[in-house]
């Protein structure tokens, strides 16, 4: 936004400057008022390879971009040094032409296209609790 100038005494074009500022604030206010997070349904999320648990996502549409929050906690078999597909995500929140990777505790969780993959440096073949936990925030 350009820096707005204050009015000088005797300003000749004060009405156009004030009206431009009001128009800008009105336009911006409408965009901000319409920002609403879209909450996920289970539609499009498919757990793979025997994993159980919960996953949800929400996104905020801003123009032609989306800000996505994707999180979950899963339980399933991980083998030392191997990557395993744990779930697929719907196209509506799929990063395009990108790989997103985070480390949670000891495990590396990666989003590649429409899949989430988990890698563990240790065996966790019989977990007693969630062993694939993630929270991704990304722009698409």
Rosetta silent file (secondary structure, phi, psi, omega in degrees, C-alpha in Angstrom):
SEQUENCE: XXXXXXXXXXXXXXXXXXXXXXXXXXXXXXXXXXXXXXXXXXXXXXXXXXXXXXXXXXXXXXXXXXXXXXXXXXXXXXXXXXXXXXXXXXXXXXXXXXXXXXXXXXXXXXXXXXXXXXXXXXXXXXXXXXXXXXXXXXXX
SCORE:     score description
SCORE:     0.000 S_00000001
   1 L     0.000  133.348  177.936    0.000    0.000    0.000 S_00000001
   2 L   -67.607  149.793  179.174    1.413    3.416   -0.845 S_00000001
   3 L   -69.695  127.171 -179.989    2.073    5.672    2.095 S_00000001
   4 L   -78.970  141.061  178.770   -0.855    8.041    2.543 S_00000001
   5 L   -95.177  144.894  174.839   -0.075   11.737    2.823 S_00000001
   6 L   -78.149  157.549 -178.291   -1.724   13.984    5.377 S_00000001
   7 L   -78.934  141.146  175.345   -3.736   16.907    4.132 S_00000001
   8 L   -98.271  150.723  177.188   -2.187   20.366    4.048 S_00000001
   9 L   -59.440  130.231 -179.512   -4.147   23.500    4.901 S_00000001
  10 L    81.019   15.635  179.994   -5.649   24.807    1.725 S_00000001
  11 L   -56.695  130.063 -177.710   -5.192   21.459   -0.078 S_00000001
  12 L   -78.087  -36.935 -174.206   -6.732   21.728   -3.523 S_00000001
  13 L  -112.894   37.692 -175.738   -7.440   18.015   -4.135 S_00000001
  14 H   -62.137  -36.762 -176.241   -8.290   16.875   -0.617 S_00000001
  15 H   -65.483  -39.466 -179.609  -11.501   15.141   -1.632 S_00000001
  16 H   -68.713  -36.641  178.540   -9.801   12.828   -4.168 S_00000001
  17 H   -68.814  -45.344  179.580   -7.092   11.853   -1.663 S_00000001
  18 H   -65.689  -43.066  179.245   -9.552   11.186    1.159 S_00000001
  19 H   -63.799  -37.621  177.290  -11.899    9.297   -1.158 S_00000001
  20 H   -62.970  -41.544  178.302   -9.013    7.165   -2.476 S_00000001
  21 H   -64.821  -42.925  179.203   -8.102    6.235    1.109 S_00000001
  22 H   -64.215  -43.482  178.275  -11.718    5.396    1.936 S_00000001
  23 H   -60.011  -43.852  179.791  -12.053    3.307   -1.231 S_00000001
  24 H   -61.411  -46.941 -179.269   -8.885    1.394   -0.380 S_00000001
  25 H   -64.104  -39.385  177.646  -10.062    0.675    3.176 S_00000001
  26 H   -63.559  -44.832 -179.527  -13.479   -0.415    1.951 S_00000001
  27 H   -63.838  -45.659  179.632  -11.951   -2.758   -0.638 S_00000001
  28 H   -65.043  -42.076  179.779   -9.461   -4.235    1.846 S_00000001
  29 H   -59.817  -39.509  178.327  -12.134   -4.594    4.510 S_00000001
  30 H   -63.476  -41.314  179.791  -14.327   -6.636    2.181 S_00000001
  31 H   -64.881  -43.298 -178.727  -11.444   -9.002    1.435 S_00000001
  32 H   -67.402  -41.764 -179.584  -10.609   -9.436    5.123 S_00000001
  33 H   -62.479  -28.499 -177.722  -14.239   -9.917    6.114 S_00000001
  34 L   -88.462    0.081  179.643  -14.580  -12.722    3.571 S_00000001
  35 L   -76.729  114.441  179.614  -11.566  -14.698    4.829 S_00000001
  36 L  -136.960  134.140  175.950  -12.948  -17.903    6.292 S_00000001
  37 E   -72.317  131.969  173.363  -11.190  -21.174    7.008 S_00000001
  38 E   -92.305  121.746 -178.657  -12.740  -24.126    5.199 S_00000001
  39 E   -87.048  149.780 -176.678  -12.776  -27.117    7.527 S_00000001
  40 L   -78.512  160.314  164.604  -12.096  -30.619    6.270 S_00000001
  41 L  -116.952  175.601  177.677  -14.318  -33.573    6.014 S_00000001
  42 L   -75.591   -7.231 -177.726  -12.945  -37.094    5.868 S_00000001
  43 L   -61.531  127.007  176.978  -13.635  -37.048    2.149 S_00000001
  44 L    92.929  -13.169  177.244  -10.453  -37.625    0.161 S_00000001
  45 L   -94.975  123.678 -179.501   -8.299  -38.780    3.085 S_00000001
  46 E  -127.449  118.347  175.600   -7.354  -42.442    2.787 S_00000001
  47 E   -77.012  141.391 -175.184   -5.229  -44.185    5.412 S_00000001
  48 L  -120.050  162.451  170.850   -2.802  -46.704    3.933 S_00000001
  49 L    50.953   38.355  174.251   -0.832  -49.789    5.008 S_00000001
  50 L    79.803    6.706  179.362   -2.889  -50.507    8.132 S_00000001
  51 L   -73.469  143.954  176.613   -2.447  -47.089    9.764 S_00000001
  52 E  -127.563  163.106  177.534   -5.247  -45.854   12.031 S_00000001
  53 E   138.912 -151.863 -178.043   -5.885  -42.531   13.700 S_00000001
  54 E  -132.938  149.757  178.144   -7.139  -39.111   12.733 S_00000001
  55 E  -144.595  137.328  170.713   -6.261  -36.521   10.115 S_00000001
  56 E  -144.965  161.778  177.826   -7.830  -33.180    9.375 S_00000001
  57 E  -142.716  157.573  169.528   -7.116  -30.165    7.266 S_00000001
  58 E  -143.629  156.952  178.019   -8.399  -26.657    6.823 S_00000001
  59 E  -145.276  154.694  179.455   -7.543  -24.029    4.267 S_00000001
  60 E  -118.581  115.652  179.291   -7.930  -20.325    3.746 S_00000001
  61 E   -81.126  123.742  177.460   -8.572  -19.190    0.186 S_00000001
  62 E  -130.015  100.908 -175.209   -6.775  -15.906   -0.566 S_00000001
  63 L    62.452 -125.816  179.286   -7.229  -14.916   -4.183 S_00000001
  64 L   -96.719   10.808  179.236   -5.893  -17.790   -6.286 S_00000001
  65 E  -113.175  162.303  175.265   -3.769  -19.189   -3.416 S_00000001
  66 E  -131.300  139.629  169.609   -4.596  -21.313   -0.374 S_00000001
  67 E  -102.006  119.798 -172.294   -3.021  -21.421    3.049 S_00000001
  68 E  -112.388  137.675  169.744   -3.371  -25.020    4.261 S_00000001
  69 E  -119.157  119.458 -177.139   -3.113  -26.482    7.751 S_00000001
  70 E  -126.252  123.216  179.883   -2.871  -30.279    7.701 S_00000001
  71 E  -145.135  162.387 -179.551   -2.401  -32.289   10.879 S_00000001
  72 E  -176.866  169.647  176.118   -2.901  -35.729   12.290 S_00000001
  73 E  -141.184  119.968 -175.539   -1.871  -38.483   14.632 S_00000001
  74 E  -125.286  159.663  177.306   -1.569  -42.027   13.334 S_00000001
  75 E  -130.783  129.938  178.990   -0.572  -45.398   14.671 S_00000001
  76 L  -177.836  179.131 -175.011    0.955  -48.104   12.528 S_00000001
  77 L   -81.210  121.955  172.859    3.918  -50.264   11.710 S_00000001
  78 E  -119.223  136.061  178.200    7.192  -48.494   10.905 S_00000001
  79 L  -109.550  142.289 -177.309   10.361  -50.414   10.105 S_00000001
  80 E   -52.996  126.303  174.285   13.837  -49.121   10.787 S_00000001
  81 L    74.525    9.986 -179.648   15.293  -47.268    7.824 S_00000001
  82 L  -120.023  144.814  174.086   12.251  -47.697    5.574 S_00000001
  83 E   -94.375  142.983  179.699    9.747  -45.196    4.276 S_00000001
  84 E  -135.890  135.885  173.644    6.095  -46.161    4.277 S_00000001
  85 E   -70.313  126.930 -177.893    3.081  -44.457    2.695 S_00000001
  86 E  -109.424  -25.660  177.413    0.687  -43.669    5.532 S_00000001
  87 E  -167.292  163.891  171.398   -2.123  -41.743    3.814 S_00000001
  88 E  -113.438  150.769  177.954   -3.315  -39.859    0.776 S_00000001
  89 L  -116.216  156.541 -178.877   -4.724  -36.350    0.851 S_00000001
  90 L   -71.933  156.113 -179.207   -7.322  -34.828   -1.476 S_00000001
  91 H   -57.692  -29.179 -176.577   -6.280  -32.725   -4.458 S_00000001
  92 H   -62.103  -22.666  178.136   -7.829  -29.636   -2.879 S_00000001
  93 H  -122.732   16.343 -178.684   -4.918  -29.480   -0.362 S_00000001
  94 L   -79.548  126.447  173.238   -2.203  -31.199   -2.410 S_00000001
  95 L   -66.402  134.659 -178.261    1.025  -29.236   -2.817 S_00000001
  96 L  -100.040  128.017  178.485    1.731  -28.891   -6.510 S_00000001
  97 L    55.588   40.450 -179.600    5.287  -29.465   -7.740 S_00000001
  98 L  -149.564  154.816  171.805    6.632  -29.442   -4.196 S_00000001
  99 E  -123.020  131.015  179.878    7.831  -31.725   -1.452 S_00000001
 100 E  -118.942  130.555 -174.276    7.300  -30.655    2.158 S_00000001
 101 E  -135.999  137.773  176.632    9.223  -32.413    4.898 S_00000001
 102 E  -138.971  154.650  173.441    9.305  -32.111    8.689 S_00000001
 103 E  -109.227  124.129  176.578   10.850  -34.088   11.523 S_00000001
 104 E  -119.142  118.223 -171.028    8.577  -34.864   14.431 S_00000001
 105 L    54.956 -118.383 -177.909   10.382  -36.461   17.323 S_00000001
 106 L   -98.611  -13.859 -173.634   12.593  -38.979   15.544 S_00000001
 107 E   -90.574  145.452  176.201   10.435  -39.615   12.471 S_00000001
 108 E  -101.512  123.035 -178.609   10.627  -37.764    9.167 S_00000001
 109 E  -112.925  130.049 -174.119    7.215  -37.021    7.686 S_00000001
 110 E  -130.415  136.939  169.054    7.033  -35.965    4.026 S_00000001
 111 E  -100.812  120.747  175.693    4.256  -34.785    1.748 S_00000001
 112 E  -126.715  113.352 -177.300    4.998  -35.826   -1.812 S_00000001
 113 L    58.281 -113.997 -178.496    2.248  -34.991   -4.291 S_00000001
 114 L  -109.308   16.300 -179.068   -0.887  -36.408   -2.648 S_00000001
 115 E  -117.599  148.350  169.291    0.807  -38.858   -0.232 S_00000001
 116 E  -109.661  128.978 -176.132    2.218  -38.549    3.235 S_00000001
 117 E  -118.927  138.649  177.924    5.201  -40.786    3.819 S_00000001
 118 E  -115.680  138.890  176.013    6.808  -41.616    7.178 S_00000001
 119 E  -125.261  132.823  178.726   10.419  -42.630    7.739 S_00000001
 120 E  -123.478  134.282  175.700   11.687  -43.939   11.060 S_00000001
 121 L   -78.274   -8.694 -178.530   15.312  -44.473   12.070 S_00000001
 122 L  -126.097  160.889  172.786   14.117  -47.067   14.623 S_00000001
 123 L   -72.839  137.401  173.037   11.813  -50.071   14.634 S_00000001
 124 E  -146.632   61.885 -172.429    8.308  -49.328   15.809 S_00000001
 125 L   -80.732  -18.565  179.165    6.529  -52.436   14.648 S_00000001
 126 L  -137.057   68.752 -174.956    4.066  -52.643   17.539 S_00000001
 127 L   -68.623  143.936  177.172    3.411  -49.087   18.718 S_00000001
 128 L   -94.838  -11.019 -179.471    1.362  -48.559   21.852 S_00000001
 129 L  -147.385 -177.991  179.068    0.510  -44.964   20.939 S_00000001
 130 L   -55.094  128.802  177.916    0.580  -42.559   17.990 S_00000001
 131 L  -120.860   -1.719  173.198    3.902  -42.897   16.205 S_00000001
 132 E  -128.283   99.850 -177.748    3.252  -40.693   13.152 S_00000001
 133 E  -119.838  135.876 -177.621    2.334  -37.192   14.307 S_00000001
 134 E  -152.004  155.868  172.943    2.432  -34.159   12.035 S_00000001
 135 E  -149.724  105.973 -179.101    1.289  -30.577   11.616 S_00000001
 136 E  -107.434  138.247  170.238    1.987  -28.924    8.270 S_00000001
 137 E  -127.145  121.419 -176.307    1.224  -25.326    7.320 S_00000001
 138 E  -151.724  162.493 -179.890    1.902  -24.519    3.683 S_00000001
 139 E  -108.419  136.328  174.636    0.792  -22.363    0.751 S_00000001
 140 L  -128.671    0.000    0.000   -0.477  -23.767   -2.545 S_00000001
